[in-house]
mmCIF file of C-alpha atoms in Angstrom:
data_model
loop_
_atom_site.group_PDB
_atom_site.id
_atom_site.type_symbol
_atom_site.label_atom_id
_atom_site.label_comp_id
_atom_site.label_asym_id
_atom_site.label_seq_id
_atom_site.Cartn_x
_atom_site.Cartn_y
_atom_site.Cartn_z
ATOM 1 C CA MET A 1 20.929 9.028 18.961
ATOM 2 C CA SER A 2 17.486 8.670 17.759
ATOM 3 C CA GLY A 3 18.361 8.561 14.120
ATOM 4 C CA VAL A 4 16.079 11.681 13.404
ATOM 5 C CA ARG A 5 17.745 14.623 11.657
ATOM 6 C CA THR A 6 17.777 17.875 13.647
ATOM 7 C CA ASP A 7 16.016 19.835 10.889
ATOM 8 C CA TYR A 8 13.342 17.208 10.236
ATOM 9 C CA ARG A 9 9.763 18.515 10.671
ATOM 10 C CA HIS A 10 7.241 15.992 10.763
ATOM 11 C CA VAL A 11 3.880 16.747 8.848
ATOM 12 C CA SER A 12 0.368 14.924 8.792
ATOM 13 C CA LYS A 13 -0.727 13.231 5.690
ATOM 14 C CA LEU A 14 -4.027 11.921 4.662
ATOM 15 C CA VAL A 15 -5.178 8.485 3.862
ATOM 16 C CA GLN A 16 -7.756 8.251 1.317
ATOM 17 C CA PRO A 17 -9.456 4.992 0.027
ATOM 18 C CA ALA A 18 -10.072 4.755 -3.574
ATOM 19 C CA PRO A 19 -11.821 1.792 -5.682
ATOM 20 C CA ALA A 20 -10.480 -1.541 -5.131
ATOM 21 C CA ILE A 21 -8.529 -3.282 -7.953
ATOM 22 C CA THR A 22 -9.097 -6.704 -9.191
ATOM 23 C CA LEU A 23 -5.858 -8.607 -10.595
ATOM 24 C CA GLY A 24 -6.812 -11.945 -12.011
ATOM 25 C CA ASP A 25 -8.464 -13.548 -9.024
ATOM 26 C CA ALA A 26 -6.891 -11.318 -6.553
ATOM 27 C CA MET A 27 -8.904 -8.535 -4.800
ATOM 28 C CA LEU A 28 -6.896 -5.555 -3.452
ATOM 29 C CA LYS A 29 -8.442 -2.341 -1.631
ATOM 30 C CA TRP A 30 -6.684 0.838 -2.654
ATOM 31 C CA TYR A 31 -5.268 3.730 -0.581
ATOM 32 C CA ASP A 32 -3.683 6.961 -1.552
ATOM 33 C CA ILE A 33 -1.594 8.611 1.241
ATOM 34 C CA ALA A 34 -0.367 12.084 0.657
ATOM 35 C CA PRO A 35 -0.182 15.549 2.360
ATOM 36 C CA ALA A 36 -3.716 17.245 2.183
ATOM 37 C CA ASP A 37 -2.653 20.110 -0.112
ATOM 38 C CA GLU A 38 -0.604 17.716 -2.480
ATOM 39 C CA PRO A 39 -2.849 14.659 -3.190
ATOM 40 C CA VAL A 40 -1.703 11.989 -5.401
ATOM 41 C CA PRO A 41 -2.561 13.025 -9.152
ATOM 42 C CA SER A 42 -5.307 11.112 -10.802
ATOM 43 C CA GLU A 43 -2.771 10.211 -13.723
ATOM 44 C CA LEU A 44 -0.328 8.856 -11.185
ATOM 45 C CA GLN A 45 -2.949 6.526 -9.769
ATOM 46 C CA VAL A 46 -4.035 5.563 -13.467
ATOM 47 C CA LEU A 47 -0.264 4.784 -14.230
ATOM 48 C CA ALA A 48 -0.046 2.730 -10.941
ATOM 49 C CA ARG A 49 -3.120 0.685 -11.595
ATOM 50 C CA GLY A 50 -2.165 0.004 -15.239
ATOM 51 C CA GLY A 51 1.301 -1.161 -14.017
ATOM 52 C CA LEU A 52 -0.070 -3.499 -11.560
ATOM 53 C CA ARG A 53 -2.576 -4.916 -14.224
ATOM 54 C CA ALA A 54 0.220 -5.394 -16.684
ATOM 55 C CA ALA A 55 2.599 -6.894 -14.083
ATOM 56 C CA ALA A 56 -0.328 -9.416 -13.044
ATOM 57 C CA GLY A 57 -1.048 -10.040 -16.574
ATOM 58 C CA SER A 58 2.572 -10.997 -17.586
ATOM 59 C CA GLY A 59 3.036 -13.092 -14.444
ATOM 60 C CA SER A 60 5.715 -11.008 -12.822
ATOM 61 C CA LEU A 61 3.172 -10.194 -10.084
ATOM 62 C CA ARG A 62 1.606 -13.305 -8.843
ATOM 63 C CA LEU A 63 -1.199 -12.961 -6.350
ATOM 64 C CA ASP A 64 -2.921 -16.242 -6.599
ATOM 65 C CA GLY A 65 -6.235 -15.345 -5.468
ATOM 66 C CA ASP A 66 -5.058 -13.201 -2.571
ATOM 67 C CA LEU A 67 -6.790 -10.569 -0.741
ATOM 68 C CA GLY A 68 -5.173 -7.534 0.493
ATOM 69 C CA PHE A 69 -4.495 -3.870 -0.324
ATOM 70 C CA VAL A 70 -2.294 -1.447 -2.332
ATOM 71 C CA ILE A 71 -0.747 1.708 -0.942
ATOM 72 C CA LEU A 72 0.110 4.452 -3.426
ATOM 73 C CA HIS A 73 2.166 6.935 -1.138
ATOM 74 C CA ARG A 74 3.196 10.357 -2.504
ATOM 75 C CA CYS A 75 6.622 10.758 -0.484
ATOM 76 C CA GLY A 76 7.780 14.230 -1.872
ATOM 77 C CA GLU A 77 7.139 16.290 -4.761
ATOM 78 C CA SER A 78 7.685 13.563 -7.445
ATOM 79 C CA PHE A 79 8.622 10.361 -5.622
ATOM 80 C CA TYR A 80 6.041 7.788 -5.145
ATOM 81 C CA PHE A 81 5.835 4.279 -3.611
ATOM 82 C CA LEU A 82 3.495 1.627 -4.602
ATOM 83 C CA LEU A 83 2.927 -0.967 -2.058
ATOM 84 C CA VAL A 84 1.195 -4.183 -2.779
ATOM 85 C CA SER A 85 0.339 -6.129 0.368
ATOM 86 C CA THR A 86 -1.560 -9.549 0.607
ATOM 87 C CA TRP A 87 -2.435 -11.720 3.243
ATOM 88 C CA ARG A 88 -0.894 -15.184 3.029
ATOM 89 C CA ASN A 89 -0.638 -18.439 5.248
ATOM 90 C CA ASP A 90 -3.506 -17.451 7.151
ATOM 91 C CA ASN A 91 -2.003 -14.452 9.121
ATOM 92 C CA GLU A 92 1.129 -13.154 7.253
ATOM 93 C CA LEU A 93 1.441 -9.699 5.434
ATOM 94 C CA TRP A 94 3.472 -10.164 2.340
ATOM 95 C CA GLU A 95 4.699 -7.263 0.290
ATOM 96 C CA THR A 96 5.882 -6.417 -3.136
ATOM 97 C CA VAL A 97 7.198 -2.723 -3.654
ATOM 98 C CA TRP A 98 7.648 -0.275 -6.840
ATOM 99 C CA ALA A 99 8.501 3.062 -6.958
ATOM 100 C CA LYS A 100 8.536 5.979 -9.229
ATOM 101 C CA ASN A 101 11.183 8.880 -8.938
ATOM 102 C CA GLY A 102 10.224 11.961 -10.873
ATOM 103 C CA GLU A 103 9.226 12.622 -14.720
ATOM 104 C CA SER A 104 12.235 10.829 -16.084
ATOM 105 C CA GLU A 105 10.746 7.418 -14.891
ATOM 106 C CA VAL A 106 7.701 7.038 -16.833
ATOM 107 C CA THR A 107 6.609 3.776 -15.101
ATOM 108 C CA PHE A 108 6.696 2.375 -11.667
ATOM 109 C CA GLN A 109 9.643 0.100 -11.292
ATOM 110 C CA PRO A 110 10.498 -2.710 -8.643
ATOM 111 C CA TRP A 111 12.211 -1.170 -5.708
ATOM 112 C CA LEU A 112 15.212 -3.298 -5.133
ATOM 113 C CA LEU A 113 17.589 -3.036 -2.171
ATOM 114 C CA GLU A 114 20.723 -4.873 -1.236
ATOM 115 C CA GLY A 115 21.626 -6.024 2.426
ATOM 116 C CA THR A 116 19.517 -7.845 5.101
ATOM 117 C CA HIS A 117 18.121 -4.841 7.195
ATOM 118 C CA ARG A 118 15.544 -3.144 4.995
ATOM 119 C CA PRO A 119 12.792 -0.458 5.386
ATOM 120 C CA THR A 120 9.264 -1.804 5.638
ATOM 121 C CA PHE A 121 6.407 0.826 6.091
ATOM 122 C CA CYS A 122 6.901 4.582 7.212
ATOM 123 C CA VAL A 123 5.024 6.121 9.977
ATOM 124 C CA TRP A 124 2.188 7.460 7.487
ATOM 125 C CA GLU A 125 1.643 3.980 5.843
ATOM 126 C CA LEU A 126 1.311 2.400 9.189
ATOM 127 C CA GLY A 127 -1.910 4.077 9.756
ATOM 128 C CA ALA A 128 -3.530 2.115 6.670
ATOM 129 C CA VAL A 129 -1.531 -0.917 7.624
ATOM 130 C CA TRP A 130 -2.867 -0.798 11.403
ATOM 131 C CA HIS A 131 -6.356 -0.381 10.027
ATOM 132 C CA GLU A 132 -5.849 -3.485 7.474
ATOM 133 C CA GLN A 133 -4.487 -5.530 10.546
ATOM 134 C CA GLN A 134 -7.687 -5.109 12.348
ATOM 135 C CA SER A 135 -9.888 -5.730 9.575
ATOM 136 C CA TRP A 136 -8.140 -8.939 8.350
ATOM 137 C CA SER A 137 -8.183 -10.152 12.399
ATOM 138 C CA ARG A 138 -11.798 -9.502 12.175
ATOM 139 C CA PHE A 139 -12.180 -11.581 8.949
ATOM 140 C CA LEU A 140 -9.997 -14.382 10.490
ATOM 141 C CA ARG A 141 -12.395 -14.549 13.572
ATOM 142 C CA SER A 142 -15.490 -14.733 11.364
ATOM 143 C CA ALA A 143 -17.072 -17.582 9.339
ATOM 144 C CA ARG A 144 -15.075 -16.446 6.316
ATOM 145 C CA GLY A 145 -17.718 -16.968 3.803
ATOM 146 C CA ALA A 146 -18.709 -14.720 0.867
ATOM 147 C CA ALA A 147 -20.556 -12.126 2.935
ATOM 148 C CA GLU A 148 -17.300 -11.872 5.350
ATOM 149 C CA ARG A 149 -15.154 -11.558 2.453
ATOM 150 C CA GLU A 150 -17.330 -8.670 1.110
ATOM 151 C CA ALA A 151 -17.415 -7.024 4.539
ATOM 152 C CA TYR A 152 -13.723 -7.251 4.560
ATOM 153 C CA LEU A 153 -13.180 -5.566 1.093
ATOM 154 C CA LEU A 154 -15.775 -2.722 2.286
ATOM 155 C CA ASP A 155 -13.921 -2.091 5.445
ATOM 156 C CA THR A 156 -11.654 0.947 4.433
ATOM 157 C CA PHE A 157 -9.921 3.643 6.243
ATOM 158 C CA ALA A 158 -9.888 7.245 5.489
ATOM 159 C CA GLY A 159 -8.234 9.940 7.834
ATOM 160 C CA GLU A 160 -5.222 11.848 8.937
ATOM 161 C CA VAL A 161 -2.119 10.057 9.760
#
């Protein structure tokens, strides 16, 4: 009744911050999430960053000066989610999702789903999301000037989830 398979074994993963990415006038923190013994390969991070820059440059990803964060999540041997989350309307988290499944997919592609009940963040991603919620709340309670914006962008999380 819990929805968890009887053979499922939960493992820990690591959240690792990486350099932020600027897309137009938007600034996004970056997190890699992966098992400690299978980190996100650097070539996958380069591919993901290039895909986001291309999408922003073509107008298919419109961030309009947003602040937020990216999660590049290694979900298995060769499946990756690329989650772009930005803060909008003062206190809402908006998300665009891409995925890459194996060597046969040479780029990250939009992850399209049918239906109204859809997945959001998994248990590992929520570690980074929780930190970002706390960080954004501190920013919202501040004077929200340049110094506070910089403090938000420098406030990242690293650790086991």
